[in-house]
PDB file of C-alpha atoms in Angstrom:
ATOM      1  CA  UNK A   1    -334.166 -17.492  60.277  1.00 24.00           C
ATOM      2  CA  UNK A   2    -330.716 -16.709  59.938  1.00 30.00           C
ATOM      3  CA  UNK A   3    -329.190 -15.386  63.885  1.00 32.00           C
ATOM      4  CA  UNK A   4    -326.993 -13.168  62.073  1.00 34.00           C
ATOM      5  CA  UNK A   5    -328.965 -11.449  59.650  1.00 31.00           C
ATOM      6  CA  UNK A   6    -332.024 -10.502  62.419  1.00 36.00           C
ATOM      7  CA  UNK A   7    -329.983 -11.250  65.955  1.00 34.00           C
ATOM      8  CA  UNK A   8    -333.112  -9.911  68.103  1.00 36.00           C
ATOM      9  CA  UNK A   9    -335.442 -12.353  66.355  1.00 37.00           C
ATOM     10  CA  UNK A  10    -334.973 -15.643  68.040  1.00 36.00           C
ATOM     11  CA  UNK A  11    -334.878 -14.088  71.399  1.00 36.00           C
ATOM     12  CA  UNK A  12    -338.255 -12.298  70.308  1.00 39.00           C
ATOM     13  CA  UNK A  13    -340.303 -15.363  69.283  1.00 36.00           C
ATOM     14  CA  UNK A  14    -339.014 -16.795  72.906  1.00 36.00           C
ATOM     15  CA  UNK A  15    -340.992 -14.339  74.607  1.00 38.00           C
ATOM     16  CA  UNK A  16    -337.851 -12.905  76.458  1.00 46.00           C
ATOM     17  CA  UNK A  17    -336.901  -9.202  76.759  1.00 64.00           C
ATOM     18  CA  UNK A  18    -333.839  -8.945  74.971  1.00 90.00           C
ATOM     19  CA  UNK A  19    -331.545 -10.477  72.744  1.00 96.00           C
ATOM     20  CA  UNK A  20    -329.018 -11.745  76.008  1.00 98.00           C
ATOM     21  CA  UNK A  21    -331.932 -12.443  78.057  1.00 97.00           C
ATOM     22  CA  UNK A  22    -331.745 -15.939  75.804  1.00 97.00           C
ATOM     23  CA  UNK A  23    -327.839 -16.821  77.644  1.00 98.00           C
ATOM     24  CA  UNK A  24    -329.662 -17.333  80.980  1.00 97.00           C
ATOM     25  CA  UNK A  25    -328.363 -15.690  84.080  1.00 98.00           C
ATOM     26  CA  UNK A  26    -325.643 -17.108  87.281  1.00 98.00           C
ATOM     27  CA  UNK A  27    -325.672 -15.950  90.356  1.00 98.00           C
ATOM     28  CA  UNK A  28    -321.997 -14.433  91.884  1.00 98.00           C
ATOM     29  CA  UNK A  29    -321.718 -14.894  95.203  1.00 97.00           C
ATOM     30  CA  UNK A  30    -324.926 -15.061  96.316  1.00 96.00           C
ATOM     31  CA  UNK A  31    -326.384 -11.631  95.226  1.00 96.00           C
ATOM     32  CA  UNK A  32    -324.807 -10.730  92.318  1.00 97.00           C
ATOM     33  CA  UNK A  33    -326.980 -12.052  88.959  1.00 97.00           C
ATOM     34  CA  UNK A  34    -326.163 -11.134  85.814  1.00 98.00           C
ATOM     35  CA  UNK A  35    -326.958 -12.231  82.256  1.00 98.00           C
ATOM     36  CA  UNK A  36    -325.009 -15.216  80.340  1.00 98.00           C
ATOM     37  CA  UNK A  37    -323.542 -12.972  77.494  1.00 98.00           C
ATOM     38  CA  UNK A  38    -321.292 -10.355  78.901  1.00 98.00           C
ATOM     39  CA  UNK A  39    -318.926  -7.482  76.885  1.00 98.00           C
ATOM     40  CA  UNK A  40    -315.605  -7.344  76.510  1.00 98.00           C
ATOM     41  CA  UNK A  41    -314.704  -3.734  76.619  1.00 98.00           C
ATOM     42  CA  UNK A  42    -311.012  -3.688  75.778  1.00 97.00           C
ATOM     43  CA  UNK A  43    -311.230  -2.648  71.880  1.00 96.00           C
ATOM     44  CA  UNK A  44    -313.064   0.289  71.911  1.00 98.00           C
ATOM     45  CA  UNK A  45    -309.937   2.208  72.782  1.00 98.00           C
ATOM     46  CA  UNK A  46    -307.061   2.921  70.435  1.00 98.00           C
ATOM     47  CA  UNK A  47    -305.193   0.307  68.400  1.00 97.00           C
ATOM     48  CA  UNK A  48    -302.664  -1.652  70.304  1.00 97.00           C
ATOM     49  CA  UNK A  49    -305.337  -1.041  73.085  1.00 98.00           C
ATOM     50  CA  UNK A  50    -303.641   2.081  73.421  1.00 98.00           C
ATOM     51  CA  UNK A  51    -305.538   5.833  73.521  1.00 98.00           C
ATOM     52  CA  UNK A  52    -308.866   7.062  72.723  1.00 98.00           C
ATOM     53  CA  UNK A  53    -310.859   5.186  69.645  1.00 98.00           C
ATOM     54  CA  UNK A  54    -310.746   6.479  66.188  1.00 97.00           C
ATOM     55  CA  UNK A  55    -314.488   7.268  66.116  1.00 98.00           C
ATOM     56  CA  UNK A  56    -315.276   7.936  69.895  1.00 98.00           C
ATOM     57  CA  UNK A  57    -318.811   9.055  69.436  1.00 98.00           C
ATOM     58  CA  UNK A  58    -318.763   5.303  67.536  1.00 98.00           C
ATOM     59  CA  UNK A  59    -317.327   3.799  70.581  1.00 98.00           C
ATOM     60  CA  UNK A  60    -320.316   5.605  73.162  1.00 98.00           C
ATOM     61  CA  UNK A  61    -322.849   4.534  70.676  1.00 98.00           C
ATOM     62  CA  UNK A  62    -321.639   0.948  70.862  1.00 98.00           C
ATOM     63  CA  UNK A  63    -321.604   1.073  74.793  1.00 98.00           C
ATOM     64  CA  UNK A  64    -325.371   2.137  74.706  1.00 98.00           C
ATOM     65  CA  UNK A  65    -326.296  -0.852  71.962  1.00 98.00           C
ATOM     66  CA  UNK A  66    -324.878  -3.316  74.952  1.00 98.00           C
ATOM     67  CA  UNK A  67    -327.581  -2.332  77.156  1.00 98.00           C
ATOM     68  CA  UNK A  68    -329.862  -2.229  74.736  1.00 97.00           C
ATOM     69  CA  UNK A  69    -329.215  -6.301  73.835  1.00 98.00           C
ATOM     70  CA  UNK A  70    -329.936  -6.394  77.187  1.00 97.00           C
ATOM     71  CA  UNK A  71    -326.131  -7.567  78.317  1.00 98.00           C
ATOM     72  CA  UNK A  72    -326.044  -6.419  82.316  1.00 98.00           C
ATOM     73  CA  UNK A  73    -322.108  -6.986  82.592  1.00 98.00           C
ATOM     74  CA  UNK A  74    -319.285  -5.273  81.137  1.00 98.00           C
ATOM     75  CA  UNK A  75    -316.109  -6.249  81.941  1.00 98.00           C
ATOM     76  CA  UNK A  76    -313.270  -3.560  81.724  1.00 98.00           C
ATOM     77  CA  UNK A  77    -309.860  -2.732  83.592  1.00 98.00           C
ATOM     78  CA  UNK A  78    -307.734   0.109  83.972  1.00 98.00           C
ATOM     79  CA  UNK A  79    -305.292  -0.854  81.835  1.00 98.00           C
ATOM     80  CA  UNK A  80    -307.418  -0.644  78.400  1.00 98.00           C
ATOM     81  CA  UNK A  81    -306.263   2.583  77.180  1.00 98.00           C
ATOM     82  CA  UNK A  82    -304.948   3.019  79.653  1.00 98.00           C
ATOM     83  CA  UNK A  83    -307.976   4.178  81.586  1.00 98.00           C
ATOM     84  CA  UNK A  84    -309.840   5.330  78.217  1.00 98.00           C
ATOM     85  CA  UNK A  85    -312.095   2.266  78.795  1.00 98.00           C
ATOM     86  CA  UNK A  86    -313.555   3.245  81.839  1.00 98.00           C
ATOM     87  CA  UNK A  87    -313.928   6.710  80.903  1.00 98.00           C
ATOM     88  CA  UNK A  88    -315.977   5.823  77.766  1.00 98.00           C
ATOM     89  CA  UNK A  89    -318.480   3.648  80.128  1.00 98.00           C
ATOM     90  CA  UNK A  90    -318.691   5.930  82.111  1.00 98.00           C
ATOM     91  CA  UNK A  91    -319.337   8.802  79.859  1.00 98.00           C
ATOM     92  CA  UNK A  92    -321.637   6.839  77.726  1.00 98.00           C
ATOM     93  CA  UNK A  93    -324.044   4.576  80.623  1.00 98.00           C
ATOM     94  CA  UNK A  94    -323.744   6.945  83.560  1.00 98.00           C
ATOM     95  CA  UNK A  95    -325.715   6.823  85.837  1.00 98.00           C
ATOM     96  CA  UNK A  96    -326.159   2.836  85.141  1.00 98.00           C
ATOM     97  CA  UNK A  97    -329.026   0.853  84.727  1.00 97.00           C
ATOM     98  CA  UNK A  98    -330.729  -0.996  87.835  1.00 96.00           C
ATOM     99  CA  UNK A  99    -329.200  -4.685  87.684  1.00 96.00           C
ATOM    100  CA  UNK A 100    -326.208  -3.222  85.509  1.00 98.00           C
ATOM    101  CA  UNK A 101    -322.388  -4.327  86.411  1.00 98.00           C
ATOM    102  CA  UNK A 102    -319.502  -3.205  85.323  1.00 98.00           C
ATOM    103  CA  UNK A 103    -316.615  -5.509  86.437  1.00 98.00           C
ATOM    104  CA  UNK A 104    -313.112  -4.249  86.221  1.00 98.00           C
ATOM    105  CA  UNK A 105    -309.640  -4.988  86.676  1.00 98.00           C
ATOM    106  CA  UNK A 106    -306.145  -3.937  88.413  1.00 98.00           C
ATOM    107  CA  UNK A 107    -302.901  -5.377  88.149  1.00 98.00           C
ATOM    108  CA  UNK A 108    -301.323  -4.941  84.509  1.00 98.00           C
ATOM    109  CA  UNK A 109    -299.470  -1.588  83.626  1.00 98.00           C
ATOM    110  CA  UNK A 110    -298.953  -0.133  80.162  1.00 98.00           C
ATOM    111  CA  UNK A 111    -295.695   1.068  78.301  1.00 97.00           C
ATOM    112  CA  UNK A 112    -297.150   1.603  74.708  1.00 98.00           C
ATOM    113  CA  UNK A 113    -299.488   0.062  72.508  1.00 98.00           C
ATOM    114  CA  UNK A 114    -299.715  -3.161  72.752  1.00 97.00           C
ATOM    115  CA  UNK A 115    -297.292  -3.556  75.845  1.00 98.00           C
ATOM    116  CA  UNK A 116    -298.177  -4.868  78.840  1.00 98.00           C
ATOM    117  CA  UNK A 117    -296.187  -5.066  82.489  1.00 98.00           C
ATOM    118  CA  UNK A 118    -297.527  -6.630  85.853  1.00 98.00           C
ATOM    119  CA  UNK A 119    -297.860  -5.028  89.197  1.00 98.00           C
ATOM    120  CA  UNK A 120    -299.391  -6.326  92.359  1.00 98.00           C
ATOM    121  CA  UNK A 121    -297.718  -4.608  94.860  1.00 98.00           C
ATOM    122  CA  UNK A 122    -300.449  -3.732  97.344  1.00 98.00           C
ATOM    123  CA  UNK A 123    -300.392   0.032  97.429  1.00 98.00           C
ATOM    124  CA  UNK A 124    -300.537  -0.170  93.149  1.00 98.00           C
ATOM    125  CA  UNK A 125    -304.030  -2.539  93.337  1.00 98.00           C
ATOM    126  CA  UNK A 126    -305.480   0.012  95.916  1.00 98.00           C
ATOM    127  CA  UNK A 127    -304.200   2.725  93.704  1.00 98.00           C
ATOM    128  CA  UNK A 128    -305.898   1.149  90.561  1.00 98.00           C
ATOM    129  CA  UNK A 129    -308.903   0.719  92.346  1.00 98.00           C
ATOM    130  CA  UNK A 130    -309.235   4.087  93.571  1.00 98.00           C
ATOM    131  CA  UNK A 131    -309.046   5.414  90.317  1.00 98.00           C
ATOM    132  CA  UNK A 132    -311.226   2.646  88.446  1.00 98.00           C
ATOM    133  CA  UNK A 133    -314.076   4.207  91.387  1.00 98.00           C
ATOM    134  CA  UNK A 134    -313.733   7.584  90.293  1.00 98.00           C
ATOM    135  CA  UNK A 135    -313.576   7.251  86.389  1.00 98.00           C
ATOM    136  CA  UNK A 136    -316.389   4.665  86.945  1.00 98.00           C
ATOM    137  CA  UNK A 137    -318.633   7.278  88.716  1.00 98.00           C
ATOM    138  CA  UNK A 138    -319.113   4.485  91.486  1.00 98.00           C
ATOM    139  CA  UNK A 139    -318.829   4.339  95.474  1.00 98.00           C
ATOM    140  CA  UNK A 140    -318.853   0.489  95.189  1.00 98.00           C
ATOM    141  CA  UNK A 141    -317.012  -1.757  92.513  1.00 98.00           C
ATOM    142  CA  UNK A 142    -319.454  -4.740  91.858  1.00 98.00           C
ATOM    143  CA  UNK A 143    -316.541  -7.010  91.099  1.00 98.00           C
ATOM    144  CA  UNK A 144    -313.091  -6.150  91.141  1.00 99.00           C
ATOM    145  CA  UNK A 145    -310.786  -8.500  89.642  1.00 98.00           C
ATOM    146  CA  UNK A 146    -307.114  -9.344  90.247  1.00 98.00           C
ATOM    147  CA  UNK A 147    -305.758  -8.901  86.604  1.00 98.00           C
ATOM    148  CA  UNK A 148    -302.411 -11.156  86.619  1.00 98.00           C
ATOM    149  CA  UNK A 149    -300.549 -12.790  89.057  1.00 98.00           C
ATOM    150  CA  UNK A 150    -296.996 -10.899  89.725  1.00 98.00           C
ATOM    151  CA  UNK A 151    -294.143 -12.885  89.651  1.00 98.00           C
ATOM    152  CA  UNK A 152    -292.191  -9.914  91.566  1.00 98.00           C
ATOM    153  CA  UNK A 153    -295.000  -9.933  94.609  1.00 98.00           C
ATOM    154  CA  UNK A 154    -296.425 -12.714  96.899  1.00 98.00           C
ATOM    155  CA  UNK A 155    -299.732 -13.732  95.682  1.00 98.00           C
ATOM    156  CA  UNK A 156    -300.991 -13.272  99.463  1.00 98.00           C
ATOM    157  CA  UNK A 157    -300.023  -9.799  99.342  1.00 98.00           C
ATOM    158  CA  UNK A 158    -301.817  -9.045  96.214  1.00 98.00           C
ATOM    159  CA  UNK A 159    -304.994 -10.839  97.365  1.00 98.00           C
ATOM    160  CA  UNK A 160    -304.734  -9.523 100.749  1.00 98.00           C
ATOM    161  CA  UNK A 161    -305.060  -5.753  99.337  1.00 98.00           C
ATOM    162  CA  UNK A 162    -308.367  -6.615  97.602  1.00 98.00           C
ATOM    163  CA  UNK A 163    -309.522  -8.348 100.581  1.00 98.00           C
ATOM    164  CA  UNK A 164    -308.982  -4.977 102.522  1.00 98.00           C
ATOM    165  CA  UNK A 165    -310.994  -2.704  99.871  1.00 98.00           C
ATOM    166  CA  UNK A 166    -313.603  -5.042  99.883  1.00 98.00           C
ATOM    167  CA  UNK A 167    -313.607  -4.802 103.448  1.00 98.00           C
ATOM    168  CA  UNK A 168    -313.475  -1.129 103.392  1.00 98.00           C
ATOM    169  CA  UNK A 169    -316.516  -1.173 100.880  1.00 98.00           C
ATOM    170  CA  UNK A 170    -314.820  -0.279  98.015  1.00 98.00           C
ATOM    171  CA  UNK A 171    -315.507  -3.733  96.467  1.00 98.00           C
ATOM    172  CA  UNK A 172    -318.561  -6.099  96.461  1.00 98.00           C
ATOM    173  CA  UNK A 173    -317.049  -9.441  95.248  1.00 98.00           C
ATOM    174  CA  UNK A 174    -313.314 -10.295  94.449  1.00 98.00           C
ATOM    175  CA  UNK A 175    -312.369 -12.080  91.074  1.00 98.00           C
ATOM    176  CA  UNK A 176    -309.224 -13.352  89.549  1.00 98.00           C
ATOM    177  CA  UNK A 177    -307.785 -13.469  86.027  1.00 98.00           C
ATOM    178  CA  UNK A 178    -305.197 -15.290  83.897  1.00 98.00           C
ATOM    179  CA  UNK A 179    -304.468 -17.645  86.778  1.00 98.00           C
ATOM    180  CA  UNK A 180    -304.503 -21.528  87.639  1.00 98.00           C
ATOM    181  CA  UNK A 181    -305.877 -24.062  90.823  1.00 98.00           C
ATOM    182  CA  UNK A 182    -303.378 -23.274  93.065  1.00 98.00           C
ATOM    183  CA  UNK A 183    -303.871 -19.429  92.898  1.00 98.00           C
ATOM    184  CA  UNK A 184    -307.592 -19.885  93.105  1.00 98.00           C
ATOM    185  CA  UNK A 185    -307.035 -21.738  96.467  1.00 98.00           C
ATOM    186  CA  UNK A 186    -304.249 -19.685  97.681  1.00 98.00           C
ATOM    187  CA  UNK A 187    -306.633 -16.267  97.244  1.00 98.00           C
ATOM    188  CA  UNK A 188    -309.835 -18.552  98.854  1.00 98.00           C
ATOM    189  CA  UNK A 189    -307.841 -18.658 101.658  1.00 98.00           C
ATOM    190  CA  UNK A 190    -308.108 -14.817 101.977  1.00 98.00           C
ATOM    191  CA  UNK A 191    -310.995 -13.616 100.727  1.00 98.00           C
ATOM    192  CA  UNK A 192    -314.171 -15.265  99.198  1.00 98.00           C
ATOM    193  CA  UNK A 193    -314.056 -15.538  95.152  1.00 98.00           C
ATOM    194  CA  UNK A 194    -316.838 -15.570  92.581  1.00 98.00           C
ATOM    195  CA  UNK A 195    -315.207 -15.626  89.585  1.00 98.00           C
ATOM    196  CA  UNK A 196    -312.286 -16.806  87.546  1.00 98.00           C
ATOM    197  CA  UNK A 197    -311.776 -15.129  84.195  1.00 98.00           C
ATOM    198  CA  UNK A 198    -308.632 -16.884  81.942  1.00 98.00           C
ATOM    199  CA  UNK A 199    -308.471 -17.419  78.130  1.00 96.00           C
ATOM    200  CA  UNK A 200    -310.867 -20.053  76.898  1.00 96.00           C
ATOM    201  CA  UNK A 201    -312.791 -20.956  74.129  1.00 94.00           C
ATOM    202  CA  UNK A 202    -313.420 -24.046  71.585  1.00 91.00           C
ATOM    203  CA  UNK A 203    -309.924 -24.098  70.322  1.00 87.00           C
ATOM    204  CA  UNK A 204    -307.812 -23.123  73.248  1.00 90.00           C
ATOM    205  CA  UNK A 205    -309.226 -25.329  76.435  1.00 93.00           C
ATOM    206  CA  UNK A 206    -305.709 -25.331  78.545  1.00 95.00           C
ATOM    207  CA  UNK A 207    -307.792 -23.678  81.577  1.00 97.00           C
ATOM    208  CA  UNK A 208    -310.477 -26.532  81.294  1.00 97.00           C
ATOM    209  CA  UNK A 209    -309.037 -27.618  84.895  1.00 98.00           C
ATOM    210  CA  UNK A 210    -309.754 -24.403  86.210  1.00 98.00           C
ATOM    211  CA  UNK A 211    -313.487 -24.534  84.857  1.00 98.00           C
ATOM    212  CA  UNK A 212    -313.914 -28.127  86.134  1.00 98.00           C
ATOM    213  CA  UNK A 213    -312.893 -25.859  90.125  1.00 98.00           C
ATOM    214  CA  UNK A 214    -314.955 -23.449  89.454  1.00 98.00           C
ATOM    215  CA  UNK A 215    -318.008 -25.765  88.706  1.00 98.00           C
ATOM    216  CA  UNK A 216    -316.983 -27.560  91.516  1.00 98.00           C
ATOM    217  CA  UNK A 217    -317.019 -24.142  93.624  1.00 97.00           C
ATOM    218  CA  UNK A 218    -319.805 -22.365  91.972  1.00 97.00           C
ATOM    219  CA  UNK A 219    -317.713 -19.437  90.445  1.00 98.00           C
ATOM    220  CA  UNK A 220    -318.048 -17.553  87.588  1.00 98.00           C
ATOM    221  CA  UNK A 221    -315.874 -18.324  84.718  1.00 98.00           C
ATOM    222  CA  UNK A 222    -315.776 -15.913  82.033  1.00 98.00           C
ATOM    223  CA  UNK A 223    -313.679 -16.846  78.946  1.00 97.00           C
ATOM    224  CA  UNK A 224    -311.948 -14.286  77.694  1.00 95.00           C
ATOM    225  CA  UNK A 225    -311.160 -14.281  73.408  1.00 93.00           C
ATOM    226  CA  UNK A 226    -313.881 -16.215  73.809  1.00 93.00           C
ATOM    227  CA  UNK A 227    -313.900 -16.729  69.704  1.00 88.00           C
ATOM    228  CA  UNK A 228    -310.296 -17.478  68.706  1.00 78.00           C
ATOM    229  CA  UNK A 229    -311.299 -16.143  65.528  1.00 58.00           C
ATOM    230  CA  UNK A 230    -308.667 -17.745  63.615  1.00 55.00           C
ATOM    231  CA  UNK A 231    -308.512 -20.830  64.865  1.00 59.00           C
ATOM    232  CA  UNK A 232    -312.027 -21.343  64.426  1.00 59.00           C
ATOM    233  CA  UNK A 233    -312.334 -20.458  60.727  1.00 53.00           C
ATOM    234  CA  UNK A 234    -309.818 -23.321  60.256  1.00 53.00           C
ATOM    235  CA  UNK A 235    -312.578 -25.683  61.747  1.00 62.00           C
ATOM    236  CA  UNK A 236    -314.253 -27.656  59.005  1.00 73.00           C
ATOM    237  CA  UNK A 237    -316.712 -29.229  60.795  1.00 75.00           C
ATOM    238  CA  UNK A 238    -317.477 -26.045  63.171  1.00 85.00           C
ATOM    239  CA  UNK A 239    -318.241 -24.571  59.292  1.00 88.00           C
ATOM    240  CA  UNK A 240    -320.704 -27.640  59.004  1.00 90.00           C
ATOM    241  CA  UNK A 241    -322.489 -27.194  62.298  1.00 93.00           C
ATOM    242  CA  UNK A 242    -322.810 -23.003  60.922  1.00 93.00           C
ATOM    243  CA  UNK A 243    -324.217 -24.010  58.014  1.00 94.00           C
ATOM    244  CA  UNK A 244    -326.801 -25.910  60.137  1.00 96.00           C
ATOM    245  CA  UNK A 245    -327.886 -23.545  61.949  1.00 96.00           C
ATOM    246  CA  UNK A 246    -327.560 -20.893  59.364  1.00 97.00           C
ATOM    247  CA  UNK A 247    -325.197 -18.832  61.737  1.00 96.00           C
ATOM    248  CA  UNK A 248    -321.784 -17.505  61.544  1.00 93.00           C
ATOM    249  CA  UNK A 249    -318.810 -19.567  63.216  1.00 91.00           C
ATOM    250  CA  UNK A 250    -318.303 -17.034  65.680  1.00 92.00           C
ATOM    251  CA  UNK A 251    -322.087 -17.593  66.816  1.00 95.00           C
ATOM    252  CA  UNK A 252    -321.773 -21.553  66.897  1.00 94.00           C
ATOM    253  CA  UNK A 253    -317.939 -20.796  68.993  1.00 93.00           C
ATOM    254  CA  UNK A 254    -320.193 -18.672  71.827  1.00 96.00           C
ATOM    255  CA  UNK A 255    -322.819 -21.086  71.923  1.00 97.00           C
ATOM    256  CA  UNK A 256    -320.815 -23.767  72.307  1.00 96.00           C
ATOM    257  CA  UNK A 257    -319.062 -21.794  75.120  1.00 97.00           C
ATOM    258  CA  UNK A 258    -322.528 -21.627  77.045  1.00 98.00           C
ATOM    259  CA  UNK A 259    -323.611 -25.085  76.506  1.00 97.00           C
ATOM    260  CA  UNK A 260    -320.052 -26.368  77.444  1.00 96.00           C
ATOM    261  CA  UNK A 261    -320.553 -25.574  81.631  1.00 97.00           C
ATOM    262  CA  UNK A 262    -323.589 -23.942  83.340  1.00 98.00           C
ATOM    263  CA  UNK A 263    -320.936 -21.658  85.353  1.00 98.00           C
ATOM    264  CA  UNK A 264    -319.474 -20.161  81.865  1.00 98.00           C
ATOM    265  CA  UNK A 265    -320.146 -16.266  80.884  1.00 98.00           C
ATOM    266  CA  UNK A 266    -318.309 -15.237  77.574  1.00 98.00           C
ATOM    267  CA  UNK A 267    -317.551 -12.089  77.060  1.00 97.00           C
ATOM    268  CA  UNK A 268    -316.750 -11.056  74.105  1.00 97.00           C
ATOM    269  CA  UNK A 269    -315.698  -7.824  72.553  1.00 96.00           C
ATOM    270  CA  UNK A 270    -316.044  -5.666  69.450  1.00 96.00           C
ATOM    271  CA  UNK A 271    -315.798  -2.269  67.980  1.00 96.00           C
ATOM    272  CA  UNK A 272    -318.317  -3.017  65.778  1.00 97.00           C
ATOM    273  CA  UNK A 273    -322.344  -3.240  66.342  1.00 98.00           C
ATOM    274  CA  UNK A 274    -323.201  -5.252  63.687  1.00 97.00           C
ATOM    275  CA  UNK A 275    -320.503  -7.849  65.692  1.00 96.00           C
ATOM    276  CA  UNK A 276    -321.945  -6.825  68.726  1.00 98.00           C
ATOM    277  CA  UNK A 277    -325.278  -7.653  67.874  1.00 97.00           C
ATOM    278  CA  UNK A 278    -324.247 -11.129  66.016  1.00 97.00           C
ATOM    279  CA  UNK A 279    -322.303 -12.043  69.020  1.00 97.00           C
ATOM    280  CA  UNK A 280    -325.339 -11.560  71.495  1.00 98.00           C
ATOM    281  CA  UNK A 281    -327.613 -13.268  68.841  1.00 98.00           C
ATOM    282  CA  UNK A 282    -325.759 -16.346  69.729  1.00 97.00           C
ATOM    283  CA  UNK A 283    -327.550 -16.325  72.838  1.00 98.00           C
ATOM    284  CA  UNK A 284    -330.707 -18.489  71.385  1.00 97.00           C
ATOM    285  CA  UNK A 285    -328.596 -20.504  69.441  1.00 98.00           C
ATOM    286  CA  UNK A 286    -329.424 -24.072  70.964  1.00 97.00           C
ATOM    287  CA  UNK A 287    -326.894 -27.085  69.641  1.00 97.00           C
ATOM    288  CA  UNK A 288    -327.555 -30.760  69.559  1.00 97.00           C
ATOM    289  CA  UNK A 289    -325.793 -33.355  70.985  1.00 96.00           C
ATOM    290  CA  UNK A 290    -324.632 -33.878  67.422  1.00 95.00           C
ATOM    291  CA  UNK A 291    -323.604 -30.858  66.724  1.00 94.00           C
ATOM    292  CA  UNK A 292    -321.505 -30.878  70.362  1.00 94.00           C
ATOM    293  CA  UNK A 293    -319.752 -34.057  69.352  1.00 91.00           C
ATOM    294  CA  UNK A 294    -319.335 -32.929  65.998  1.00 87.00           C
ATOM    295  CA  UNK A 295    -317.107 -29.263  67.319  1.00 88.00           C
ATOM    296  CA  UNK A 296    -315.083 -31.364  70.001  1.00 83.00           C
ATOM    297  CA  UNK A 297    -314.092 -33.639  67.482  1.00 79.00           C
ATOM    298  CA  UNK A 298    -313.083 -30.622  65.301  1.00 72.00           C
ATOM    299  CA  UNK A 299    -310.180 -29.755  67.553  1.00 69.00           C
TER     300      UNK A 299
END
């Protein structure tokens, strides 16, 4: 049976509830436990990541297909849009599913499409996250993540305001993103952290470091362009391993991702539900040890 022509049937004939339900789950901190196969909610805004979508009643539909796969965590920040992500969650999954987190971020500004500043002064983050809990419809921010260091602010002082909104209740668990060992131990020294989120995926590994600390640690790690699509249609023998497994190379890239580390949660995104619902098919995709040796040696 081919994963991307009938993604909820190998999930089905498992006996499991939904497509996603076929990742697994990890535990965040303790109490937070969420499904394997998360969403990437950054494209269904504007191009250049910039504005509302073309087809916005497209974009709420999309939103409602994610919970339907059964994927329990979207990730999001205030920058994507800026602030059109949110609002589209919101708008489209309010009031959320039991067991449903929405993870968001604070840190990055926006100029244009496809432009991109840093801010962590203190008073910005809290800013940020005051207005992620209101377009979010929330009292409580399940995890809040740090988007970007700033090389204009200490890291302390950056880390320091989360620590105070989570102390104030505004945040549940703390998270960073786009950032290496040394920031992860400079923030642990602050508050506690449950998840790491930098770019990863079968043909860009520079963060495997950072993985190998957060399997040390127990974090989270979610890998972020997770499919590298270009890189990975230049694969030959990732091809080979699709053809296998009669799946697409994105599907083969995500499973790979999940197999890779126990503490790994992709989370890819789309605009699209047919890619949606291929990307969560990969779930039940199960590869050898052949096939693992076979991608590693392709890049």
């Amino acid at each position: 049976m081919a994963a991307a022509s009938n993604p909820n049937g190998a999930a089905e004939s498992a006996g499991l509830t939904s497509p996603a339900a076929a990742a697994g789950e990890l535990t965040l901190g303790g109490d937070l436990t969420v499904r394997r196969l998360g969403y990437g909610a950054m494209r269904i805004t504007g191009e250049g990541i910039w504005g509302e979508p073309a087809d916005r009643e497209g974009a709420l539909a999309l939103l409602r297909r994610v919970l339907e796969l059964g994927v329990n965590l979207i990730d999001t920040a205030d920058s994507y849009g800026p602030e059109t992500s949110e609002q589209l969650i919101a708008e489209a999954l309010h009031p959320y599913p039991e067991g449903t987190v929405i993870a968001t971020k604070g840190g990055l500004t926006r100029q244009g499409p496809s432009r991109w500043g840093t801010d962590g002064r203190p008073e910005h983050l809290k800013q940020a996250c005051e207005g992620s809990l209101s377009r979010l419809r929330l009292d409580t921010i399940d995890l809040y993540q740090l988007h970007a260091p700033d090389p204009e602010v200490p890291y302390e002082e950056s880390v320091g305001a989360l620590a105070e909104l989570r102390a104030e209740g505004k945040i549940r668990h703390v998270g960073l993103s786009n950032v290496g060992r040394r920031h992860i131990e400079q923030a642990q020294r602050i508050v506690p952290i449950v998840s790491v989120q930098n770019r990863y995926s079968v043909s860009s590994q520079d963060s495997e470091a950072v993985l190998e600390l957060c399997e040390q640690q127990g974090l989270g790690f979610f890998p972020w362009f997770p499919l590298d699509t270009g890189a990975l249609t230049r694969a030959d023998k990732l091809e080979q391993v699709a053809r296998a497994h009669d799946a697409t190379t994105g599907q083969v890239a995500l499973a790979w991702l999940l197999a890779h580390s126990p503490v790994t949660l992709p989370i890819p995104g789309t605009s699209s539900i047919e890619h949606l619902e291929e990307n969560v098919a990969a779930a039940a995709l199960r590869l050898s040890d052949d096939d693992l040796a076979q991608i590693e040696a392709a890049v």
